[in-house]
Coordinates of C-alpha atoms in Angstrom, one line a residue:
M1 CA 0.1 0.6 0.0
H2 CA 1.7 3.6 -0.9
S3 CA 1.1 6.4 1.8
T4 CA 0.3 9.8 -0.7
P5 CA 2.4 12.5 0.0
V6 CA 2.0 16.0 1.8
D7 CA 2.2 18.9 -0.2
P8 CA 3.5 20.9 2.4
A9 CA 2.4 24.4 1.0
A10 CA -1.4 22.2 1.3
E11 CA -1.2 22.6 4.2
D12 CA 0.0 26.2 4.6
P13 CA -2.9 28.3 6.7
G14 CA -1.6 31.0 4.3
R15 CA -1.3 34.6 5.7
R16 CA -4.7 36.7 6.2
V17 CA -6.1 39.6 4.7
T18 CA -4.5 43.1 6.3
T19 CA -6.0 45.8 7.6
L20 CA -4.5 47.9 5.6
E21 CA -6.0 46.4 2.8
L22 CA -10.0 46.4 4.6
F23 CA -9.3 49.9 4.5
F24 CA -8.9 50.1 0.3
D25 CA -11.7 48.1 -0.4
L26 CA -13.7 49.7 2.0
V27 CA -12.8 53.2 0.1
F28 CA -12.9 50.6 -3.5
V29 CA -16.7 49.8 -2.6
F30 CA -17.3 53.6 -2.2
T31 CA -16.5 53.4 -6.0
L32 CA -19.9 51.0 -5.9
T33 CA -22.5 53.4 -3.9
Q34 CA -21.5 56.8 -6.5
L35 CA -22.2 54.1 -9.2
T36 CA -25.8 53.5 -6.9
V37 CA -26.3 57.1 -6.9
L38 CA -25.4 57.6 -10.5
L39 CA -28.2 54.8 -11.2
A40 CA -30.9 56.4 -9.0
H41 CA -30.5 59.1 -10.3
D42 CA -31.7 57.8 -13.9
L43 CA -33.0 53.8 -14.1
S44 CA -32.7 54.3 -17.4
F45 CA -30.6 50.7 -19.5
A46 CA -28.5 54.0 -20.6
T47 CA -27.4 54.4 -17.5
A48 CA -27.4 50.8 -15.9
G49 CA -25.1 50.3 -19.5
R50 CA -23.6 53.0 -18.4
V51 CA -22.4 51.9 -14.9
A52 CA -21.5 47.8 -16.2
L53 CA -18.8 49.7 -18.2
I54 CA -17.4 52.2 -14.9
L55 CA -17.7 49.3 -12.4
V56 CA -16.2 46.9 -15.0
V57 CA -13.0 49.4 -15.5
L58 CA -12.6 50.0 -12.9
F59 CA -13.1 45.9 -10.7
W60 CA -10.5 45.3 -13.5
M61 CA -7.9 47.4 -11.3
Y62 CA -9.2 46.1 -7.9
G63 CA -8.1 42.5 -9.1
A64 CA -4.8 43.8 -10.2
Y65 CA -4.2 45.4 -6.4
A66 CA -5.9 41.6 -5.1
Y67 CA -3.2 39.8 -6.7
L68 CA -1.2 42.7 -6.3
T69 CA -0.8 42.6 -2.0
N70 CA -1.4 38.5 -2.0
Q71 CA 2.0 38.7 -3.4
V72 CA 3.9 42.3 -2.1
P73 CA 2.2 42.3 0.9
P74 CA 2.2 45.6 2.3
D75 CA 4.6 45.3 5.3
R76 CA 6.3 48.4 4.7
P77 CA 6.0 52.0 5.0
A78 CA 6.9 52.7 1.4
R79 CA 4.7 49.9 0.0
R80 CA 2.3 51.2 2.6
L81 CA 2.2 54.9 1.9
L82 CA 2.3 53.4 -2.5
L83 CA -0.9 51.7 -1.8
M84 CA -2.3 53.9 0.4
L85 CA -1.8 56.5 -3.1
G86 CA -4.0 54.3 -4.6
M87 CA -6.7 55.4 -2.3
G88 CA -6.4 58.3 -3.3
A89 CA -6.6 58.0 -6.4
F90 CA -9.5 55.4 -6.3
L91 CA -11.0 57.5 -4.3
V92 CA -10.9 60.9 -7.2
C93 CA -12.6 58.0 -9.6
A94 CA -15.7 57.7 -7.0
L95 CA -15.9 61.5 -6.2
A96 CA -16.3 61.9 -9.2
I97 CA -18.2 58.6 -11.0
P98 CA -21.6 60.6 -10.5
R99 CA -20.9 63.1 -13.9
V100 CA -18.9 60.9 -15.3
F101 CA -19.8 61.0 -18.8
D102 CA -21.0 65.3 -18.6
D103 CA -17.7 67.2 -17.4
T104 CA -15.6 65.1 -14.5
G105 CA -13.8 62.5 -17.0
V106 CA -11.0 63.8 -17.8
V107 CA -10.5 64.0 -13.6
F108 CA -12.0 60.6 -13.0
G109 CA -9.4 59.1 -15.8
L110 CA -6.4 60.8 -14.9
G111 CA -6.9 59.3 -10.7
F112 CA -7.5 56.0 -13.0
L113 CA -4.6 55.9 -14.3
V114 CA -2.4 56.8 -11.6
V115 CA -4.3 53.6 -9.9
V116 CA -2.6 52.3 -12.8
V117 CA 1.2 53.4 -12.7
V118 CA 0.4 52.7 -8.5
H119 CA -0.3 49.8 -9.0
T120 CA 2.3 49.0 -11.8
A121 CA 5.0 50.0 -9.9
L122 CA 3.9 48.4 -6.5
Y123 CA 3.6 44.9 -9.2
T124 CA 7.8 45.1 -10.5
R125 CA 9.0 44.3 -6.4
S126 CA 8.0 41.6 -7.5
H127 CA 7.6 40.3 -10.4
G128 CA 10.4 42.4 -12.1
W129 CA 10.9 45.3 -14.6
D130 CA 9.4 42.6 -17.0
S131 CA 6.0 43.4 -15.7
I132 CA 5.6 47.0 -16.3
W133 CA 5.6 45.1 -20.6
Y134 CA 1.9 44.6 -19.2
G135 CA 1.7 47.8 -17.0
V136 CA 1.2 49.0 -20.8
S137 CA -2.5 48.5 -22.3
N138 CA -3.5 49.3 -18.3
A139 CA -1.9 52.3 -18.9
L140 CA -3.4 52.5 -22.3
A141 CA -6.9 52.2 -20.8
A142 CA -6.8 54.2 -19.0
L143 CA -6.4 57.3 -21.7
S144 CA -8.1 56.2 -23.5
V145 CA -11.4 56.0 -20.6
T146 CA -9.3 60.2 -19.5
A147 CA -9.7 60.2 -23.6
A148 CA -12.9 59.5 -23.5
G149 CA -13.3 62.6 -21.1
L150 CA -13.2 65.0 -24.1
V151 CA -15.9 64.1 -26.1
D152 CA -19.7 63.2 -25.2
G153 CA -21.7 60.5 -26.5
L154 CA -21.2 57.3 -28.8
P155 CA -17.8 58.7 -28.8
A156 CA -17.4 58.3 -25.7
D157 CA -18.4 55.2 -25.0
G158 CA -16.5 53.9 -27.3
L159 CA -13.1 55.0 -25.9
W160 CA -14.7 53.1 -22.6
L161 CA -15.5 50.3 -24.7
L162 CA -12.0 50.5 -26.3
A163 CA -10.0 51.4 -22.7
I164 CA -12.1 46.8 -21.7
A165 CA -10.4 45.9 -24.7
L166 CA -7.3 46.8 -23.8
Q167 CA -7.5 46.0 -20.2
F168 CA -8.8 42.7 -21.3
V169 CA -5.9 42.0 -23.4
T170 CA -3.8 42.4 -20.2
P171 CA -4.2 38.6 -19.2
Y172 CA -2.5 37.1 -22.9
V173 CA 0.2 40.1 -22.3
A174 CA 0.6 38.0 -18.4
E175 CA 0.1 34.6 -19.4
H176 CA 2.5 35.3 -22.9
G177 CA 4.4 37.6 -23.2
P178 CA 8.0 39.0 -21.9
G179 CA 9.0 36.3 -18.8
R180 CA 11.8 35.6 -16.8
R181 CA 13.0 32.5 -18.7
W182 CA 16.2 30.3 -17.9
G183 CA 19.0 31.2 -20.0
S184 CA 16.8 35.2 -20.5
A185 CA 19.8 37.9 -20.7
R186 CA 17.1 39.5 -17.8
T187 CA 17.4 36.4 -15.8
S188 CA 19.3 38.0 -12.9
R189 CA 23.5 37.6 -12.1
A190 CA 21.7 36.2 -8.4
E191 CA 19.5 33.4 -9.7
R192 CA 22.3 32.7 -11.9
E193 CA 24.6 32.3 -9.0
G194 CA 22.3 29.9 -6.8
G195 CA 21.6 27.6 -9.1
R196 CA 17.8 28.1 -8.7
T197 CA 15.7 28.3 -12.1
P198 CA 13.5 31.2 -12.2
E199 CA 9.6 30.1 -12.6
T200 CA 8.2 31.9 -16.1
M201 CA 5.4 34.3 -16.0
R202 CA 2.9 32.3 -15.7
V203 CA 4.0 30.2 -12.9
Q204 CA 4.4 33.6 -12.0
L205 CA 0.7 34.7 -11.8
G206 CA -0.6 31.4 -10.7
S207 CA 1.7 31.2 -7.3
L208 CA -1.6 32.3 -5.4
D209 CA -1.5 32.5 -1.9
P210 CA -5.3 30.5 -1.5
A211 CA -6.7 31.1 2.3
H212 CA -5.2 35.3 1.7
F213 CA -7.1 35.6 -2.2
V214 CA -11.1 33.5 -1.0
E215 CA -11.0 36.0 2.1
R216 CA -10.2 39.2 0.4
H217 CA -12.7 39.2 -2.1
G218 CA -15.6 37.5 0.3
L219 CA -14.4 40.3 2.4
L220 CA -14.9 42.9 -0.4
L221 CA -18.5 41.5 -1.1
I222 CA -19.5 41.6 2.5
I223 CA -18.8 45.8 2.3
A224 CA -20.4 45.8 -0.8
F225 CA -24.0 43.6 1.1
G226 CA -23.3 46.9 3.1
E227 CA -24.0 49.9 0.5
S228 CA -27.1 47.4 0.3
V229 CA -28.2 48.5 3.6
I230 CA -27.1 51.3 3.8
S231 CA -29.3 52.0 0.4
I232 CA -32.4 51.1 3.1
G233 CA -31.6 54.1 5.4
V234 CA -31.3 56.3 1.8
G235 CA -34.9 55.2 0.3
I236 CA -36.5 55.9 3.9
G237 CA -34.8 59.0 4.7
D238 CA -37.3 61.3 6.5
L239 CA -40.5 59.2 5.8
P240 CA -42.9 59.1 8.8
L241 CA -41.8 55.8 10.4
T242 CA -44.5 53.1 9.6
P243 CA -45.5 49.7 10.4
G244 CA -45.4 49.5 7.0
L245 CA -42.7 51.3 6.1
F246 CA -40.2 49.5 9.4
G247 CA -42.5 45.7 7.2
G248 CA -40.9 47.0 3.7
A249 CA -37.1 47.6 5.4
F250 CA -37.5 44.3 6.9
L251 CA -38.2 43.1 4.0
A252 CA -35.4 44.4 2.1
L253 CA -32.4 43.2 4.6
A254 CA -34.3 39.4 4.3
L255 CA -33.2 40.2 0.9
A256 CA -30.0 41.2 0.9
A257 CA -29.2 38.2 3.6
A258 CA -30.3 35.9 1.5
L259 CA -28.5 37.2 -1.1
W260 CA -25.4 35.8 2.0
W261 CA -26.2 33.0 2.9
T262 CA -26.3 31.6 -1.0
Y263 CA -22.2 33.2 -1.3
F264 CA -21.1 32.8 2.4
V265 CA -22.4 29.8 4.1
R266 CA -20.6 26.9 1.8
D267 CA -18.4 28.2 -0.7
E268 CA -16.0 30.3 0.7
E269 CA -14.2 27.4 2.4
R270 CA -15.4 25.2 -1.2
A271 CA -13.2 27.6 -3.1
E272 CA -10.6 28.3 -1.2
A273 CA -10.1 24.1 -1.6
A274 CA -10.5 24.9 -5.1
F275 CA -8.0 26.6 -5.4
R276 CA -5.4 24.4 -3.5
A277 CA -6.3 21.5 -5.2
T278 CA -5.6 23.7 -8.2
P279 CA -1.6 23.8 -10.1
A280 CA 0.4 26.9 -9.6
A281 CA 0.4 27.3 -13.5
D282 CA -3.4 27.2 -13.5
R283 CA -4.3 29.6 -11.0
W284 CA -3.9 32.3 -12.5
R285 CA -7.1 32.0 -15.1
L286 CA -8.7 30.5 -12.6
A287 CA -8.9 33.7 -10.1
M288 CA -8.9 34.7 -13.4
N289 CA -12.5 33.3 -14.5
A290 CA -14.1 32.9 -10.9
Y291 CA -13.2 36.6 -8.6
Y292 CA -13.2 38.6 -12.0
Y293 CA -16.0 37.6 -14.3
A294 CA -17.8 35.2 -12.3
F295 CA -18.0 38.3 -9.6
L296 CA -18.8 41.4 -11.8
P297 CA -22.5 40.1 -12.3
M298 CA -22.5 40.0 -8.0
L299 CA -21.2 43.4 -7.8
L300 CA -23.4 44.6 -10.6
G301 CA -26.2 42.6 -8.9
I302 CA -25.8 44.3 -6.0
A303 CA -25.6 48.3 -7.2
F304 CA -28.3 47.1 -9.1
L305 CA -30.7 46.1 -5.9
A306 CA -29.4 48.9 -4.3
A307 CA -30.8 51.3 -6.3
G308 CA -34.0 49.4 -6.4
V309 CA -34.5 50.2 -3.0
K310 CA -33.3 53.5 -2.2
K311 CA -36.8 54.1 -5.2
A312 CA -38.6 51.3 -4.3
L313 CA -39.6 52.1 0.4
G314 CA -41.2 55.4 -0.6
H315 CA -43.7 53.4 -2.5
L316 CA -44.3 50.8 -1.0
G317 CA -48.0 50.2 -1.0
S318 CA -48.5 50.8 -4.7
P319 CA -46.9 49.9 -8.0
A320 CA -44.2 50.3 -9.2
H321 CA -42.5 52.2 -12.2
G322 CA -40.8 49.6 -14.4
G323 CA -37.2 51.2 -13.2
P324 CA -37.4 50.2 -9.3
A325 CA -38.5 47.4 -10.0
L326 CA -36.3 45.5 -12.7
A327 CA -33.6 47.4 -10.4
L328 CA -34.3 44.5 -8.0
A329 CA -35.4 41.9 -10.5
G330 CA -32.6 42.7 -12.1
G331 CA -30.5 43.0 -9.5
V332 CA -31.0 39.4 -7.9
A333 CA -31.6 37.7 -11.4
L334 CA -27.2 38.8 -12.4
F335 CA -25.9 38.0 -9.0
L336 CA -27.4 33.9 -9.5
A337 CA -25.8 34.2 -12.7
G338 CA -22.5 35.5 -11.7
D339 CA -22.5 33.1 -8.5
A340 CA -23.8 30.0 -10.9
A341 CA -20.5 31.1 -13.2
F342 CA -18.7 31.8 -9.6
R343 CA -19.7 27.9 -9.1
A344 CA -19.1 26.8 -12.3
A345 CA -15.6 28.0 -12.8
M346 CA -15.1 26.7 -9.2
R347 CA -16.5 22.6 -9.8
L348 CA -18.5 24.1 -6.9
R349 CA -22.4 21.9 -6.4
P350 CA -25.2 22.1 -8.2
L351 CA -25.2 24.6 -10.3
R352 CA -29.2 24.2 -11.2
F353 CA -30.8 25.9 -8.5
R354 CA -29.3 29.2 -8.7
A355 CA -29.1 29.1 -12.2
G356 CA -33.7 28.2 -13.0
A357 CA -34.2 30.6 -9.3
A358 CA -32.4 33.6 -11.7
P359 CA -35.6 34.0 -14.6
V360 CA -37.5 33.2 -11.9
V361 CA -36.3 35.8 -10.1
L362 CA -36.5 38.6 -12.8
A363 CA -39.9 38.0 -13.3
T364 CA -41.3 39.1 -10.3
A365 CA -40.2 42.2 -11.6
L366 CA -44.2 42.0 -13.0
V367 CA -45.0 41.5 -9.2
G368 CA -44.0 44.5 -8.4
T369 CA -45.2 46.9 -11.5
R370 CA -49.2 45.1 -11.8
F371 CA -49.6 45.7 -7.0
S372 CA -46.9 46.9 -5.2
A373 CA -43.1 46.8 -3.9
A374 CA -43.8 45.2 -1.4
G375 CA -44.6 42.7 -4.0
E376 CA -42.2 42.4 -5.4
L377 CA -39.9 42.0 -2.2
L378 CA -41.6 40.0 -1.1
A379 CA -41.8 37.0 -3.6
L380 CA -37.9 38.0 -4.2
V381 CA -37.4 36.8 -0.9
A382 CA -39.4 33.9 -1.4
V383 CA -38.2 33.1 -4.0
L384 CA -34.0 32.6 -3.0
V385 CA -36.0 30.9 1.0
A386 CA -37.0 28.0 -1.8
M387 CA -34.1 27.8 -3.7
L388 CA -32.1 27.9 -0.6
G389 CA -34.2 25.4 1.3
A390 CA -34.7 22.7 -2.6
E391 CA -31.1 23.1 -2.2
A392 CA -30.3 22.1 1.5
R393 CA -32.8 18.9 0.7
W394 CA -30.9 18.0 -1.9
G395 CA -27.6 17.5 0.4
V396 CA -29.5 16.1 2.9
R397 CA -30.5 13.3 1.0
T398 CA -27.3 13.3 -2.3
A399 CA -25.1 12.8 1.4
R400 CA -27.9 9.4 2.3
A401 CA -27.3 8.1 -0.8
G402 CA -23.6 8.7 -0.8
E403 CA -24.6 10.3 -5.0
P404 CA -21.8 12.0 -6.8
A405 CA -22.8 15.5 -7.4
P406 CA -23.6 16.1 -10.0
A407 CA -25.1 19.5 -11.9

């Protein structure tokens, strides 16, 4: 009987997220708050599309900083100061968001350029000067966004789309572009004399600390959920605190709690285990699929939900307009779709309950427009509770039968 060798790295509990990183995340989530403000001001498809453009661009660099601090911990004064400078640049972007397509586009773009420059400077501390090559594409994206502030209408939207295209080129450059390889002229003398073979850039990019990476994104999601709670207070404003208003507020809180349950009760620990079981060379792509592409609709869904809650709480007893009703239902549906994509990327099961619940959730907008906003909130909570209950029963049956987990 052969024993399986134990990988010491697999048993390493990993390091924890630092308070400075959490502080950074608080500043970044202010951008989500500002996106909610922009959307709540004009609940239209055009504004929703522009909110999505802004979030895609911003979240790309948030993910870059999350990976950065995973590799380069802010444990020295110089690193801390640079990270704080990056925080300040994100704050500039956030303050410019409400009028970014009117008169603050250049301010947003210049702030975003500082975000990129600080990130690239810190990135060289872990991956060497070769990382400059894929910092260039991020800088070009920032310049494209800055140029968008000089024009209006479709040209501005086109420049935002160009920025996203430039960002999406970056993973290809990171994986296949210049990297330190054995025998390369860029290989350091210390590495050659020490007899140590430098890793390819692909392996370096995959050398993630799973515990830190998963916890960092989970904390970001928790802070984002705080935005949906804050929207309850903003939506109530100076309205009289009647029993009906308290009921609507508790329904909105129950909806946020159900979404919390959807991700945090089981998926975080299982995601970390999936990361640890993935070879280092493949972790970079897994991180991109699960924590960028799948997280985007989840965060966008929370922003849409918060905007819908702000509008709905003031008119709980009457039919909702199409915008608030779609923001509520569409936000929850986006979150479920993103969570299903996250599970698919991480190969977590089951998928079918969440994928099936997304269109049902979207249909609850009809309840809001035909009956009342309170009725839509109640229907949303009921669908999520039914989904979670069905998943729990499925898990019990599967565990008793000892069956493999289907999708």
